Every structure is written in C-alpha cells, then in structure tokens.
Amino acid sequence: MTTHVSVVLFTADLRVHDHPPLRAALDAADAVVPLFVRDRAVEAAGFTAPNRAAFLDDCLADLDAALRERGGRLVVRSGDPVEEVCRVVTEADADEVHMSAGHSAFAARREERLRAALEASGRRLFVHDAVTVAVPPGVLTPASSDHFAVFTPYHRHWDRTPLRTVVGAPRRVPVPDEVTGEELPVPGATVEGTSPALPRGGESRARAQVTAYWRDGLDAYDDTRDDLGGDTTSRFSAALHFGTLSPVELIHRARRRGGTGAEAFVRQLAWRDFHRQVLAARPDSAHADYRTQHDRWRSPRAAGADIDAWREGRTGYPVIDAAMRQLREEGWMHNRARLLTASFLAKSLYVDWRIGAAHFLHWLVDGDLANNQLNWQWMAGTGTDTRPNRVLNPVTQGKKYDRDGTYIHRWVPELRGIGAPSVHEPWKLPGPDRAAVDYPEPVVDLGEGLDRFRRARGKQP
Ligand code: FAD
C-alpha cells in the first residue's frame, strides 16, 4: 500500500489547536511532516532579536511536546525555507505542502517561490487563510480603495464578518521515521541579551493564560485596560504574534462570553487585522510614512542625548521612564505606556518615529512589523490617525492612568518614597526634598516641545 505524506510548514502559527493547515494535511495523507524552518536570511537581517529568539525556542519546544503527545514530533531545519521544504518533500516523498497565509511582502515572496519550486516537481502548495488573523487582508475593502485607511469603518465591517469555525486539535499526528531534523532548543535556555523578566512562550502556557484571564480579567477589561498600575490587560500579544493562540478561537470564545469587557477585547483584536490589511496593501508603510506630514525630524546627532535618555528611561518624566524601563526588563510594555512613550519621542522630542520603532522592535517580545510600525505611525501622526497632531502630555496622562503612582513606583525605584501627585512632577518638589531624590531633570520643557512640534507641522503654536 502506498503511504501518502503531506508536509505542514509552521510559521507564525506554532500551535496544534485551531490549526487548519495541520488538519488539512492530516485529512489528505496517512502521515505528515510538521516542519519549522529557521530562516537564515531573517536571522541575518537582524529581525530575530534576543527576546523573540528565546520566546521562539520555548514555542518550538512546546509544539514538539504537543506533537509527541499525539505520536509525532516537530522537525526543525535551518536555511532557506524554500530549499528546506523541497528537501523534506523529497525525503518524505510528500505530495503536498500546507501552510498558513502570511501578510508581509516577505511572506508573499516566500509563498510565491515555494509554490513555483513545488509545482516544478509536480507537488502542490495549499495556503490556508484566517490562521494568524481573524479576517485576512483583502477580504474587506471600501468602494474606492484596496484597503481601509480608517479604523472605525473597518471595524464596523469586520465585526459583521462571519469567521470560520474553530478546528479541534488532532488526536494523532503520525510522522514518518525517515525525516530527521535538528536538535530542539532546550526550553528556558539562556539566550544572550534577553530581558531579565522575559515571559516564557509556548502554546500550553498561552492556553493556561487564557483560562486564567477568562476567570479573572476579561469581564473588567473595558474598565481597567488603561490602568497602568493595575496591569490588567491580557498580555496575549506575544502568543498572538507567534501564533500559539488563535485569534479566531479567542474571538469566538469572547463573543460567547459576551459583556462589555469581552466586546472591548474583541475590538482590540480587530486592530491587529486592521494594521495587517494596511501593511499588506502598502508594504512600504513598514518603513516609509503612510501619510507624510513632510517632517524634517531633528537629526539623530542633534537629538542624540535626548534619544539616549528616552531609550534608557531617564527623561525626567516619571511615567515615560517607568515605561521604558519596563520594556527592557520584561520585553513588553503596557499599551497606554506605548502610546505615551511614542508620542513623547515623536512629538515632544520631535525625533523620527523609525528610531523609536527600531528600539521597540529590538526589545518587544511581541515585536511585530504590522502592529509596531503602524502603531508608531499612528502616534507620530504619519499613519492612520485622523487627528495626526494630537500630543499626549505625560504628566496629565500619568495622573489620569497611574493616579496613585503605582506604575512609577514599580519601575522607578528612585521615586518610591514620593506620593501622588508629586511623583508625576518631581521637579516641583520643595528644594530639600528634590535634592534628596537622585532623579534627572526633564530633558525637554513640554511647552517648548509642543511649540517646536506645532511649528514643524505648520500649525500655530
Ligand atoms: P490587550 O489589551 O489585552 O489586547 C488584546 C490583544 O489585542 C493584544 O494582545 C494584541 O494582539 C491586540 N491589540 C491590542 N491593542 C492593539 C493595537 N493598538 N494594535 C494592534 N493590536 C492590538 N502590539 C503588538 O502585538 N506588537 C507590537 O510590536 C506592538 N507595537 C506597538 C507600538 C506602539 C507605539 C503602540 C502604541 C502599540 C503597539 N502594539 C503592538 C499594540 C498594543 O500596545 C499591544 O498589542 C498590547 O499592549 C499588548 O498587550 P496585551 O496583549 O495585554 O493587550
């Protein structure tokens, strides 16, 4: 009897639950090769920053364990993904390859090359949509354009779009013996340059996180998500980035739960899809202004000291410094803090958003081209924000979203003895109290920063 083998190429979908390519490959064949290729070109381009590299190792080890529980294993190779897939296809004598659709220019090129290479040897590539996003780019378009440039109308359509049903995890995953791979990474092994409090990756942890969040956090999400000190958002972002959680499954579950918390949470997931459809339609928006404001940013040389202070969390603005220190320590930052630190760099310091985005991409464990670059552009006013010149004031925002200073106290130990509201404006402390605190003076006067920004954008100060 001939054995039919399919290959499943895992990419940003490192899970066994709700995995349509894995299910389709199993349905089509007697055995499958679950394959992950470490793309050397991506590594050489510096995109695999240490935090994400360590998180990825956890995800791969966990995926391997889940496949072993089902009688299989994960095959890991390194090199060019197209060459490696073709090699594995030949070794396993496979008929077809299944994978999830990617939405970057890079993913499109990889898919095109892979399809051509497989077809040249009489094999077929099946690309499955709605695996790493809920509503794929291109599904929703306004009458006059190939993508939505404004979130609110996009969200209205997105919310009414039917989602595919969730696919259960397979019970058995038979893998042919003859295909071998590299040694798997040891989970939790130290990777140089990672954040000290980096979260651990992997589908089993992510699913446990969902269970806990459904029990303790989701219902209050809408009321508490901006509370910096409370730190009550889901922290699913890295799991969504690596695909250890399925956005489709999360949305179905949240909708079944219902209520204002679940609704607000689902709306945030729509932002992921929104940014992806922008990036898919305009791949250059990863680097170029989406809607230029003709900025002539301060040169990195002139702004060098300010940029360093921002990166290192010593701008003299406590909520900004807390956030920038959290980023280094955890490889993650609260959404409200991302907004504040991005506004501060791009607007109060008038520094090119690309400099900030690159720093975030280096540290963020959820660092994601679509979400990071387009959120940066949104906050810099070069993206999809319909109010591109709004500037967030770190003092008033700090008082509003970290009212009692819990967040600042957590990340800026120098200010621990100082209560709110003084902790938001330490420069206003009486002389002797100020002198007793080893904390920098503000790098910029907010009023002057605002004038500079408005002048640069051609607005009256
Ligand atoms: P929750 O509040 O629990 O939200 C649930 C999920 O919704 C998140 O996990 C995320 O997948 C999605 N989501 C929430 N807000 C947004 C948003 N504004 N845009 C897109 N998706 C969203 N998110 C990333 O995943 N990767 C990034 O590289 C990234 N860079 C950012 C840079 C800046 C300057 C800003 C302002 C935001 C950025 N975000 C990024 C979006 C957002 O801040 C994070 O997704 C969120 O803070 C992650 O925490 P959470 O999982 O607890 O979010």
Coordinates of C-alpha atoms and ligand atoms in Angstrom, one line a residue:
M1 CA 0.0 0.0 0.0
T2 CA 1.3 3.5 -0.9
T3 CA 1.6 5.9 2.0
H4 CA 0.6 9.5 1.3
V5 CA 2.6 12.1 3.1
S6 CA 1.9 15.8 3.5
V7 CA 4.2 18.5 4.9
V8 CA 2.9 21.2 7.2
L9 CA 5.1 24.2 7.2
F10 CA 4.7 26.0 10.5
T11 CA 5.4 29.8 10.5
A12 CA 3.6 32.3 12.8
D13 CA 1.1 29.6 13.9
L14 CA 3.0 27.5 16.5
R15 CA 0.1 25.5 17.9
V16 CA -1.9 22.3 17.5
H17 CA -5.3 23.8 18.4
D18 CA -7.3 25.5 15.7
H19 CA -4.7 24.8 13.0
P20 CA -6.4 24.4 9.6
P21 CA -3.2 23.6 7.7
L22 CA -2.4 20.7 10.1
R23 CA -5.9 19.4 9.9
A24 CA -6.0 19.6 6.1
A25 CA -2.6 17.9 5.8
L26 CA -3.8 15.1 8.1
D27 CA -7.0 14.7 6.2
A28 CA -5.1 14.4 2.9
A29 CA -2.5 11.9 3.9
D30 CA -1.6 8.9 6.1
A31 CA 1.3 10.8 7.7
V32 CA 2.5 14.3 8.0
V33 CA 5.9 16.1 8.5
P34 CA 5.3 19.0 10.9
L35 CA 8.2 21.3 9.8
F36 CA 9.6 24.6 11.1
V37 CA 12.5 26.2 9.2
R38 CA 14.7 28.7 10.9
D39 CA 15.1 31.2 8.1
R40 CA 18.8 32.2 8.0
A41 CA 18.0 35.3 5.9
V42 CA 15.6 36.6 8.6
E43 CA 18.3 35.9 11.2
A44 CA 21.0 37.6 9.1
A45 CA 18.7 40.7 8.7
G46 CA 18.7 41.0 12.5
F47 CA 14.9 40.5 12.8
T48 CA 15.2 37.8 15.4
A49 CA 16.1 39.9 18.4
P50 CA 17.1 38.1 21.5
N51 CA 13.8 38.3 23.4
R52 CA 11.9 36.9 20.4
A53 CA 14.6 34.3 19.7
A54 CA 14.2 33.0 23.3
F55 CA 10.4 33.0 23.2
L56 CA 10.5 31.2 19.8
D57 CA 12.7 28.5 21.3
D58 CA 10.1 27.9 24.0
C59 CA 7.3 27.8 21.4
L60 CA 9.1 25.2 19.3
A61 CA 9.9 23.0 22.3
D62 CA 6.3 23.2 23.4
L63 CA 5.0 22.4 19.9
D64 CA 7.3 19.4 19.7
A65 CA 5.9 18.2 23.1
A66 CA 2.3 18.6 21.9
L67 CA 3.1 16.7 18.7
R68 CA 4.8 13.9 20.7
E69 CA 1.8 13.5 22.9
R70 CA 0.0 12.8 19.6
G71 CA 2.5 10.2 18.5
G72 CA 4.5 12.7 16.3
R73 CA 7.3 15.3 16.6
L74 CA 8.4 18.6 15.2
V75 CA 11.1 18.6 12.5
V76 CA 13.3 21.7 12.7
R77 CA 15.7 22.7 10.0
S78 CA 17.7 25.8 9.3
G79 CA 18.4 27.5 6.0
D80 CA 16.3 28.9 3.1
P81 CA 12.7 27.8 3.8
V82 CA 12.0 27.0 0.1
E83 CA 15.1 24.8 -0.2
E84 CA 14.5 23.1 3.1
V85 CA 10.8 22.4 2.4
C86 CA 11.7 21.0 -1.0
R87 CA 14.4 18.8 0.6
V88 CA 11.9 17.5 3.2
V89 CA 9.3 16.9 0.5
T90 CA 11.8 14.8 -1.4
E91 CA 13.0 12.9 1.7
A92 CA 9.4 12.1 2.7
D93 CA 8.2 11.7 -0.8
A94 CA 5.3 14.0 0.0
D95 CA 2.6 15.0 -2.4
E96 CA 1.6 18.4 -0.9
V97 CA 2.6 21.1 1.5
H98 CA 0.2 23.1 3.7
M99 CA 0.9 26.4 5.4
S100 CA -0.8 29.5 6.8
A101 CA -1.1 32.7 4.7
G102 CA 1.4 35.4 5.7
H103 CA 0.7 39.0 5.0
S104 CA 4.0 40.8 4.7
A105 CA 5.9 41.4 1.5
F106 CA 8.4 38.9 2.8
A107 CA 5.8 36.2 3.3
A108 CA 4.3 36.8 -0.2
R109 CA 7.7 36.3 -1.8
R110 CA 8.4 33.1 0.2
E111 CA 5.0 31.8 -0.8
E112 CA 5.5 32.6 -4.5
R113 CA 8.9 30.9 -4.6
L114 CA 7.7 27.9 -2.7
R115 CA 4.7 27.4 -5.0
A116 CA 6.9 27.6 -8.1
A117 CA 9.5 25.2 -6.7
L118 CA 6.9 22.7 -5.7
E119 CA 5.0 22.9 -8.9
A120 CA 8.2 22.3 -10.8
S121 CA 8.3 18.9 -9.3
G122 CA 4.6 18.1 -9.6
R123 CA 3.7 18.9 -6.0
R124 CA 1.1 21.3 -4.7
L125 CA 1.1 24.1 -2.1
F126 CA -2.0 24.8 -0.1
V127 CA -2.1 28.2 1.7
H128 CA -4.8 28.5 4.4
D129 CA -6.3 31.8 5.3
A130 CA -7.6 33.1 8.6
V131 CA -5.0 31.3 10.7
T132 CA -2.8 34.1 12.1
V133 CA -5.5 36.8 11.7
A134 CA -9.3 36.6 12.0
V135 CA -10.2 38.5 8.8
P136 CA -7.5 38.3 6.2
P137 CA -6.3 41.4 4.3
G138 CA -8.2 42.0 1.1
V139 CA -11.5 40.4 2.4
L140 CA -12.9 43.8 3.5
T141 CA -12.3 46.8 1.2
P142 CA -14.1 50.1 0.8
A143 CA -15.6 51.0 -2.5
S144 CA -12.8 53.3 -3.6
S145 CA -9.6 51.7 -2.4
D146 CA -7.8 48.4 -1.8
H147 CA -7.8 48.8 2.0
F148 CA -9.4 50.7 4.8
A149 CA -7.3 53.7 5.9
V150 CA -9.5 54.5 9.0
F151 CA -10.2 52.0 11.8
T152 CA -13.8 52.9 12.7
P153 CA -15.5 52.0 9.4
Y154 CA -13.1 49.0 9.1
H155 CA -14.2 47.8 12.5
R156 CA -17.9 48.1 11.6
H157 CA -17.4 45.8 8.7
W158 CA -15.0 43.5 10.5
D159 CA -17.4 43.0 13.4
R160 CA -20.1 41.7 10.9
T161 CA -17.8 39.4 9.0
P162 CA -18.5 35.7 9.7
L163 CA -15.5 33.8 11.0
R164 CA -14.6 30.2 10.1
T165 CA -15.3 27.6 12.7
V166 CA -12.6 26.6 15.2
V167 CA -10.7 23.4 14.2
G168 CA -10.1 20.9 17.1
A169 CA -6.6 19.7 17.9
P170 CA -5.8 16.4 16.2
R171 CA -5.7 13.3 18.4
R172 CA -2.9 11.6 16.4
V173 CA -0.1 13.0 14.3
P174 CA 1.8 10.2 12.6
V175 CA 5.2 11.3 11.3
P176 CA 7.4 9.2 9.0
D177 CA 10.5 8.0 10.7
E178 CA 12.9 8.7 7.9
V179 CA 12.7 12.5 8.1
T180 CA 15.0 14.0 10.7
G181 CA 15.7 17.5 12.0
E182 CA 18.0 19.4 14.2
E183 CA 18.2 19.1 17.9
L184 CA 15.4 21.1 19.5
P185 CA 16.2 24.0 21.7
V186 CA 16.3 23.4 25.4
P187 CA 13.2 25.3 26.8
G188 CA 14.2 28.2 29.0
A189 CA 17.9 28.0 28.0
T190 CA 19.6 31.4 28.3
V191 CA 19.9 33.5 25.2
E192 CA 22.3 36.3 25.4
G193 CA 20.9 39.8 25.6
T194 CA 17.3 38.9 26.7
S195 CA 15.2 40.9 29.2
P196 CA 15.6 39.6 32.8
A197 CA 11.9 39.2 33.3
L198 CA 11.0 37.9 29.8
P199 CA 7.8 35.8 29.7
R200 CA 8.0 32.2 28.6
G201 CA 6.5 31.1 25.3
G202 CA 4.6 28.0 24.1
E203 CA 1.0 27.0 23.4
S204 CA 0.4 25.2 26.6
R205 CA 1.4 28.2 28.7
A206 CA -0.7 30.5 26.4
R207 CA -3.8 28.4 26.8
A208 CA -3.3 28.3 30.6
Q209 CA -3.0 32.1 30.4
V210 CA -6.4 32.3 28.5
T211 CA -8.1 30.2 31.2
A212 CA -6.8 32.4 33.9
Y213 CA -7.7 35.6 32.1
W214 CA -11.2 34.4 31.3
R215 CA -11.6 33.7 35.0
D216 CA -10.0 36.9 36.5
G217 CA -9.6 39.6 33.9
L218 CA -11.8 39.6 30.8
D219 CA -15.1 40.9 32.3
A220 CA -13.4 44.0 33.7
Y221 CA -11.2 44.6 30.6
D222 CA -13.1 47.7 29.3
D223 CA -13.0 49.4 32.7
T224 CA -9.4 48.6 33.6
R225 CA -7.4 48.3 30.5
D226 CA -5.9 51.8 30.7
D227 CA -4.9 51.4 34.3
L228 CA -1.1 51.3 34.2
G229 CA -0.6 50.3 37.8
G230 CA -3.3 47.6 37.7
D231 CA -1.7 45.9 34.7
T232 CA -4.9 44.1 33.9
T233 CA -4.7 43.6 30.1
S234 CA -4.4 40.1 28.7
R235 CA -0.7 40.0 27.8
F236 CA -1.6 37.7 24.9
S237 CA 0.3 39.8 22.4
A238 CA 3.4 37.6 22.2
A239 CA 1.3 34.4 21.9
L240 CA -0.7 36.0 19.1
H241 CA 2.5 37.1 17.4
F242 CA 3.9 33.6 17.4
G243 CA 0.5 32.0 16.8
T244 CA 0.5 29.9 20.0
L245 CA -3.0 31.4 20.3
S246 CA -5.5 31.6 17.5
P247 CA -7.3 34.9 17.1
V248 CA -10.3 33.2 15.6
E249 CA -10.7 30.9 18.6
L250 CA -10.2 33.8 21.0
I251 CA -12.9 35.9 19.2
H252 CA -15.4 33.0 19.2
R253 CA -14.8 32.4 22.9
A254 CA -15.0 36.1 23.8
R255 CA -18.3 36.5 21.8
R256 CA -19.8 33.5 23.5
R257 CA -18.8 35.1 26.9
G258 CA -20.4 38.5 25.9
G259 CA -20.5 41.6 28.0
T260 CA -18.6 45.0 27.7
G261 CA -15.3 43.5 28.7
A262 CA -15.3 40.8 26.0
E263 CA -16.6 43.3 23.4
A264 CA -13.8 45.8 24.1
F265 CA -11.3 42.9 24.0
V266 CA -12.5 41.7 20.6
R267 CA -12.3 45.3 19.3
Q268 CA -8.6 45.3 20.2
L269 CA -8.1 42.1 18.2
A270 CA -9.7 44.0 15.2
W271 CA -6.8 46.4 15.4
R272 CA -4.4 43.6 14.6
D273 CA -6.3 42.8 11.4
F274 CA -6.6 46.5 10.6
H275 CA -2.9 47.1 10.7
R276 CA -2.2 43.9 8.7
Q277 CA -4.5 44.9 5.9
V278 CA -2.8 48.3 5.7
L279 CA 0.6 46.7 5.6
A280 CA -0.5 44.1 3.0
A281 CA -1.8 46.9 0.7
R282 CA 1.1 49.2 1.4
P283 CA 4.2 47.1 2.3
D284 CA 6.4 50.2 2.3
S285 CA 4.5 51.6 5.3
A286 CA 6.8 49.4 7.4
H287 CA 9.5 52.0 6.8
A288 CA 8.0 55.0 4.9
D289 CA 5.4 57.4 6.1
Y290 CA 1.9 56.2 5.3
R291 CA 0.7 59.8 5.1
T292 CA 3.6 62.1 5.1
Q293 CA 3.5 65.3 7.1
H294 CA 6.7 66.4 5.4
D295 CA 8.5 66.2 8.7
R296 CA 12.1 67.3 8.9
W297 CA 12.9 65.4 12.1
R298 CA 15.7 66.5 14.4
S299 CA 18.9 64.8 13.3
P300 CA 19.9 61.8 15.4
R301 CA 23.1 63.7 16.1
A302 CA 21.4 66.8 17.4
A303 CA 18.8 64.8 19.3
G304 CA 21.3 62.1 20.4
A305 CA 21.3 62.8 24.1
D306 CA 17.5 63.0 24.2
I307 CA 17.2 59.7 22.3
D308 CA 19.6 58.0 24.7
A309 CA 17.7 59.4 27.7
W310 CA 14.4 58.1 26.2
R311 CA 15.9 54.7 25.5
E312 CA 17.4 54.3 28.9
G313 CA 14.4 55.6 30.9
R314 CA 15.9 58.8 32.3
T315 CA 14.0 61.6 30.6
G316 CA 12.9 63.1 33.9
Y317 CA 9.3 62.3 33.1
P318 CA 8.4 59.5 35.5
V319 CA 5.7 57.7 33.6
I320 CA 7.9 57.7 30.4
D321 CA 10.9 56.4 32.3
A322 CA 8.8 53.8 34.1
A323 CA 7.6 52.5 30.7
M324 CA 11.0 52.5 29.0
R325 CA 12.4 50.5 31.9
Q326 CA 9.5 48.1 31.8
L327 CA 10.3 47.5 28.2
R328 CA 13.9 46.5 28.9
E329 CA 13.1 44.5 32.0
E330 CA 10.1 42.5 30.6
G331 CA 10.4 42.8 26.8
W332 CA 6.8 44.1 27.0
M333 CA 5.1 47.4 27.7
H334 CA 1.5 48.3 28.6
N335 CA -0.5 49.8 25.6
R336 CA -1.1 53.1 27.3
A337 CA 2.6 53.4 28.0
R338 CA 3.4 52.6 24.4
L339 CA 1.2 55.4 23.3
L340 CA 2.8 57.8 25.8
T341 CA 6.4 56.9 25.0
A342 CA 5.8 57.1 21.3
S343 CA 4.1 60.5 21.5
F344 CA 6.9 61.7 23.7
L345 CA 9.6 60.7 21.3
A346 CA 8.0 61.7 18.0
K347 CA 6.2 64.8 19.2
S348 CA 7.6 66.2 22.4
L349 CA 11.2 65.4 21.3
Y350 CA 10.4 65.6 17.6
V351 CA 12.5 62.5 16.7
D352 CA 11.8 60.3 13.7
W353 CA 9.3 57.6 14.6
R354 CA 11.6 55.0 12.9
I355 CA 14.2 55.4 15.6
G356 CA 11.6 54.6 18.3
A357 CA 10.1 51.8 16.3
A358 CA 13.5 50.2 15.9
H359 CA 14.2 50.3 19.6
F360 CA 10.8 48.8 20.3
L361 CA 11.4 46.0 17.8
H362 CA 14.7 45.2 19.4
W363 CA 13.1 44.7 22.8
L364 CA 9.4 43.7 22.4
V365 CA 8.7 40.0 22.7
D366 CA 5.5 40.7 20.7
G367 CA 7.5 42.9 18.3
D368 CA 5.6 42.7 15.1
L369 CA 6.1 44.7 11.8
A370 CA 2.5 45.5 11.2
N371 CA 1.5 46.3 14.8
N372 CA 4.7 48.1 15.8
Q373 CA 5.4 50.2 12.7
L374 CA 1.8 51.2 12.1
N375 CA 1.1 52.0 15.8
W376 CA 4.2 54.1 15.7
Q377 CA 3.0 55.8 12.6
W378 CA -0.4 56.3 14.2
M379 CA 1.1 58.0 17.2
A380 CA 3.6 60.0 15.1
G381 CA 0.7 61.3 13.0
T382 CA 2.1 59.9 9.8
G383 CA -0.2 56.9 9.8
T384 CA -3.9 56.3 10.0
D385 CA -4.9 58.5 13.0
T386 CA -7.5 61.0 11.9
R387 CA -6.1 63.5 14.4
P388 CA -2.4 63.4 13.4
N389 CA -1.3 66.4 15.5
R390 CA -2.6 65.3 18.9
V391 CA 0.2 65.3 21.5
L392 CA -0.2 63.3 24.8
N393 CA 1.0 65.1 27.8
P394 CA 3.0 62.6 30.0
V395 CA 2.2 64.5 33.2
T396 CA -1.6 64.8 32.8
Q397 CA -1.8 61.3 31.3
G398 CA 0.3 59.9 34.1
K399 CA -2.0 61.5 36.7
K400 CA -5.0 60.0 34.9
Y401 CA -3.8 56.5 34.2
D402 CA -1.4 56.0 37.1
R403 CA -3.3 58.1 39.6
D404 CA -1.6 56.9 42.7
G405 CA 1.8 56.3 41.1
T406 CA 1.8 52.5 41.4
Y407 CA 3.3 52.1 38.0
I408 CA 6.0 54.7 38.5
H409 CA 6.9 53.2 41.9
R410 CA 7.2 49.8 40.4
W411 CA 9.7 50.8 37.7
V412 CA 11.4 53.9 39.0
P413 CA 12.8 53.0 42.5
E414 CA 14.3 56.4 42.9
L415 CA 10.8 57.8 43.3
R416 CA 9.4 55.2 45.6
G417 CA 9.2 57.5 48.7
I418 CA 7.2 60.2 46.8
G419 CA 3.4 60.0 46.8
A420 CA 1.0 61.2 44.1
P421 CA 0.6 63.7 42.7
S422 CA 4.2 64.9 43.3
V423 CA 5.6 61.7 41.9
H424 CA 4.3 62.8 38.5
E425 CA 6.2 66.1 38.7
P426 CA 9.2 65.6 40.9
W427 CA 10.8 68.8 39.7
K428 CA 8.1 70.7 41.6
L429 CA 9.2 69.2 45.0
P430 CA 10.4 71.7 47.5
G431 CA 14.2 72.3 47.2
P432 CA 15.5 69.9 50.0
D433 CA 13.0 67.1 49.0
R434 CA 14.0 67.5 45.4
A435 CA 17.7 67.4 46.3
A436 CA 17.2 64.2 48.2
V437 CA 16.0 62.4 45.1
D438 CA 18.6 61.1 42.6
Y439 CA 16.4 61.6 39.5
P440 CA 17.1 63.6 36.4
E441 CA 15.6 67.0 35.4
P442 CA 13.2 66.9 32.4
V443 CA 15.1 66.6 29.1
V444 CA 12.5 69.0 27.5
D445 CA 10.1 71.6 28.6
L446 CA 6.7 70.2 27.5
G447 CA 5.5 73.7 26.4
E448 CA 8.6 74.3 24.3
G449 CA 8.4 70.8 22.8
L450 CA 4.8 71.4 21.8
D451 CA 5.7 74.7 20.2
R452 CA 8.5 73.1 18.2
F453 CA 6.2 70.3 17.0
R454 CA 3.4 72.6 16.0
R455 CA 5.8 74.9 14.2
A456 CA 7.3 71.9 12.4
R457 CA 3.9 70.7 11.3
G458 CA 2.9 74.2 10.1
K459 CA 0.5 74.8 13.0
Q460 CA 0.4 77.9 15.0
P461 CA 2.0 77.4 18.5
Ligands
FAD1 P1 -4.7 43.6 25.3 O1 -5.1 45.0 25.7 O2 -5.1 42.5 26.2 O3 -5.3 43.4 23.9 C1 -5.5 42.0 23.3 C2 -4.8 41.9 22.0 O4 -5.3 42.8 21.1 C3 -3.3 42.2 22.1 O5 -2.6 41.0 22.6 C4 -3.0 42.5 20.7 O6 -2.8 41.4 19.9 C5 -4.2 43.2 20.2 N1 -4.1 44.6 20.3 C6 -4.3 45.4 21.3 N2 -4.1 46.7 21.0 C7 -3.6 46.7 19.8 C8 -3.2 47.8 18.9 N3 -3.2 49.1 19.2 N4 -2.8 47.4 17.6 C9 -2.7 46.1 17.3 N5 -3.2 45.1 18.1 C10 -3.6 45.4 19.3 N6 1.3 45.1 19.5 C11 1.9 44.0 19.1 O7 1.4 42.9 19.2 N7 3.2 44.1 18.6 C12 3.9 45.3 18.6 O8 5.0 45.3 18.1 C13 3.2 46.5 19.0 N8 3.9 47.7 19.0 C14 3.2 48.8 19.4 C15 3.9 50.0 19.3 C16 3.2 51.2 19.7 C17 3.9 52.5 19.6 C18 1.9 51.1 20.2 C19 1.2 52.4 20.6 C20 1.3 49.9 20.3 C21 1.9 48.7 19.9 N9 1.2 47.5 19.9 C22 1.9 46.4 19.5 C23 -0.2 47.4 20.3 C24 -0.5 47.1 21.8 O9 0.2 48.1 22.5 C25 -0.1 45.7 22.2 O10 -0.7 44.8 21.4 C26 -0.7 45.5 23.6 O11 -0.2 46.4 24.5 C27 -0.3 44.1 24.1 O12 -0.7 43.9 25.4 P2 -1.9 42.9 25.7 O13 -1.7 41.6 25.0 O14 -2.1 42.8 27.2 O15 -3.1 43.6 25.0

